[in-house]
PDB file of C-alpha atoms in Angstrom:
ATOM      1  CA  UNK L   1      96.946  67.498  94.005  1.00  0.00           C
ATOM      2  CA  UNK L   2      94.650  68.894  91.400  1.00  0.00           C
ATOM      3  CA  UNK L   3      94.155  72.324  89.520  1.00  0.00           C
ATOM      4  CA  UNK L   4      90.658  72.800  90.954  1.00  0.00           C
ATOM      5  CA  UNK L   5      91.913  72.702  94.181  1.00  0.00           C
ATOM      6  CA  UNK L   6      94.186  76.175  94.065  1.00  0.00           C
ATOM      7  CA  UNK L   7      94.007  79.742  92.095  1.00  0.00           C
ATOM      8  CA  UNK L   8      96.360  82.594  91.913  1.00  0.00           C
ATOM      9  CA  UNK L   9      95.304  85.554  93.411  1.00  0.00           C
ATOM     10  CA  UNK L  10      96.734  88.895  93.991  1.00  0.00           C
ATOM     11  CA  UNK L  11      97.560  89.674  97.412  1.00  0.00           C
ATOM     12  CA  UNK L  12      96.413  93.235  98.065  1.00  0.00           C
ATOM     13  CA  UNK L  13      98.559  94.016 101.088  1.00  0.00           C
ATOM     14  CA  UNK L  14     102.153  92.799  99.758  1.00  0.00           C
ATOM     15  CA  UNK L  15     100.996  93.408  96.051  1.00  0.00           C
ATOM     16  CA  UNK L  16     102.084  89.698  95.044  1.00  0.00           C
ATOM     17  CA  UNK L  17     100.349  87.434  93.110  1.00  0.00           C
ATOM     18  CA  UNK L  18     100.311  84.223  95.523  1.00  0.00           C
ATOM     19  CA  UNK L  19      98.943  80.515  95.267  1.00  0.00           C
ATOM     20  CA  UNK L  20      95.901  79.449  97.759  1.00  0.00           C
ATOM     21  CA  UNK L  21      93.415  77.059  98.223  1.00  0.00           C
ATOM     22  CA  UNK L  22      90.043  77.714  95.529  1.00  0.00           C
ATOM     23  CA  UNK L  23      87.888  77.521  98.737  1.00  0.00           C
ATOM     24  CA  UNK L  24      88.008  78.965 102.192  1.00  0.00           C
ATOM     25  CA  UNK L  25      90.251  81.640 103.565  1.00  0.00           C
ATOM     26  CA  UNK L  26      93.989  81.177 102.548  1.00  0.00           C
ATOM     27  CA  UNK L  27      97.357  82.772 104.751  1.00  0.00           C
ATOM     28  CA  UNK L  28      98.955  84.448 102.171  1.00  0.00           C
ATOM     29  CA  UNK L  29     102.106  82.725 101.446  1.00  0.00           C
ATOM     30  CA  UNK L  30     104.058  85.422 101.021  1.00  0.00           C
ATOM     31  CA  UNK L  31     102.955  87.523 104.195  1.00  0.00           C
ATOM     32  CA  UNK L  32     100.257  85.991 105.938  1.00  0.00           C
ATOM     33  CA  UNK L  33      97.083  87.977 105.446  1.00  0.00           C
ATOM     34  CA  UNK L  34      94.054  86.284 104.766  1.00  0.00           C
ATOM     35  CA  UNK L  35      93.031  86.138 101.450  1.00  0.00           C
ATOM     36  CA  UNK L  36      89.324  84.647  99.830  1.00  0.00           C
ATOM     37  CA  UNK L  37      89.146  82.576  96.589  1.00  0.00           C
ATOM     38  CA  UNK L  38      87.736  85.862  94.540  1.00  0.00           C
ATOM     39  CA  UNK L  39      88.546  84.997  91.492  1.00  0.00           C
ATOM     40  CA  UNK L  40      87.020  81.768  91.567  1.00  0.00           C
ATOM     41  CA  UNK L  41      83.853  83.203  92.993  1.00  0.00           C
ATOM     42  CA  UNK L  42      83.609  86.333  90.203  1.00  0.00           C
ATOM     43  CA  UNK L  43      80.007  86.804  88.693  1.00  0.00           C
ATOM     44  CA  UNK L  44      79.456  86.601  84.937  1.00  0.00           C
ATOM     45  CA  UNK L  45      80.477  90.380  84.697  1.00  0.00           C
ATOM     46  CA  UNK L  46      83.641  89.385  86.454  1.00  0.00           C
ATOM     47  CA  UNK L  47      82.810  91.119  89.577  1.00  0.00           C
ATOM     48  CA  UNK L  48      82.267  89.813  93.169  1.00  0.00           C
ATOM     49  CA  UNK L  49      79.002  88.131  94.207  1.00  0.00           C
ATOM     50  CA  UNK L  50      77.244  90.136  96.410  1.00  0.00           C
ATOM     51  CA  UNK L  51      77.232  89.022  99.402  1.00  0.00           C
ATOM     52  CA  UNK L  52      80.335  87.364  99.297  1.00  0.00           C
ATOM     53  CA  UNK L  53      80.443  83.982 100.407  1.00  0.00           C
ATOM     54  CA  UNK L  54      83.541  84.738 102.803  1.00  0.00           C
ATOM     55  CA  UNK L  55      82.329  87.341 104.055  1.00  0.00           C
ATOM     56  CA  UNK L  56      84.753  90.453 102.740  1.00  0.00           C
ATOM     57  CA  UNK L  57      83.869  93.965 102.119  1.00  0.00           C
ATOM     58  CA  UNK L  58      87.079  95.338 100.683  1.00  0.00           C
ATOM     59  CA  UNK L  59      87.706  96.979 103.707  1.00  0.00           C
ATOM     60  CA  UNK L  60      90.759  96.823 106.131  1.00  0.00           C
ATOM     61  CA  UNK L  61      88.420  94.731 108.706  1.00  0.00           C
ATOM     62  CA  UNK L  62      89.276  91.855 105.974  1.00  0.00           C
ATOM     63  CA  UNK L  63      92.398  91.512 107.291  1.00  0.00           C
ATOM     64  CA  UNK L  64      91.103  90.368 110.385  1.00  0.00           C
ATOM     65  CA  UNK L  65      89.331  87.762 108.678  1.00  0.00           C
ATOM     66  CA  UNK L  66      90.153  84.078 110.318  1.00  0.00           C
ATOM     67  CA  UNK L  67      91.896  81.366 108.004  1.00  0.00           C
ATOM     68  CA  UNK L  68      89.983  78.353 107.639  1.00  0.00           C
ATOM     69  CA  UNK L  69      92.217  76.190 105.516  1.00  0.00           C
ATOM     70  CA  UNK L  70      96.093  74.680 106.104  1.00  0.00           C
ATOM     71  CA  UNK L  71      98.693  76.442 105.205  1.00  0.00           C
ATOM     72  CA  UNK L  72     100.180  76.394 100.960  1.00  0.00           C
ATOM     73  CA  UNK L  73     103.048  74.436 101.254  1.00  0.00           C
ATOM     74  CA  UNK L  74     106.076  75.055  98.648  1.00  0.00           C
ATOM     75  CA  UNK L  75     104.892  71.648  96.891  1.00  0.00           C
ATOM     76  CA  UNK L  76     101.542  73.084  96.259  1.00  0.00           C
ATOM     77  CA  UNK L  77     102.997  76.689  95.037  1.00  0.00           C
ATOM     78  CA  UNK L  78     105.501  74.762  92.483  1.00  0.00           C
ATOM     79  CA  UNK L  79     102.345  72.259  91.658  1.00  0.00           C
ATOM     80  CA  UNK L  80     100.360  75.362  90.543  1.00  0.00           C
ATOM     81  CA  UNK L  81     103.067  77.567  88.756  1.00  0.00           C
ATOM     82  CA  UNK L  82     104.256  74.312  86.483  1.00  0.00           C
ATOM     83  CA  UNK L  83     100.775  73.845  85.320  1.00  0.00           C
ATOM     84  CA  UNK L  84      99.032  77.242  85.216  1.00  0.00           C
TER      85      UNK L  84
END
């Protein structure tokens, strides 16, 4: 496992701040939305690239978006949190 691999992002439909993979579309751990990489993906005004590389609008049809990676597995969350 490496750093580079994972971020922390905030999960906007169970308002937790969850551990997924820094590329592709993640199941949220905690309730199993998709959720995008954004903050690895932020401009240099720390705002989303337009367009947006996963395709997301900030819009409810994200939450139909398909997840493209494996699940986050509890090794992976406890990897993350020791070293973040």
């Amino acid at each position: 496992m490496k750093m580079e691999d994972y971020t922390v992002e905030f999960c906007p439909w169970c308002c937790e701040e969850v551990v997924i993979h820094a590329v592709g579309i993640t199941a949220c751990p905690s309730c199993g939305k998709p959720l995008a990489p954004c903050s690895v993906c932020w401009d240099a005004h720390g705002g989303c690239r337009e367009p947006c590389p996963y395709g997301c609008a900030g819009a409810e049809a994200d939450e139909q978006k398909p997840v493209t990676t494996p699940p986050i597995t509890q090794e992976e969350i406890d990897f993350v949190m020791a070293n973040y």
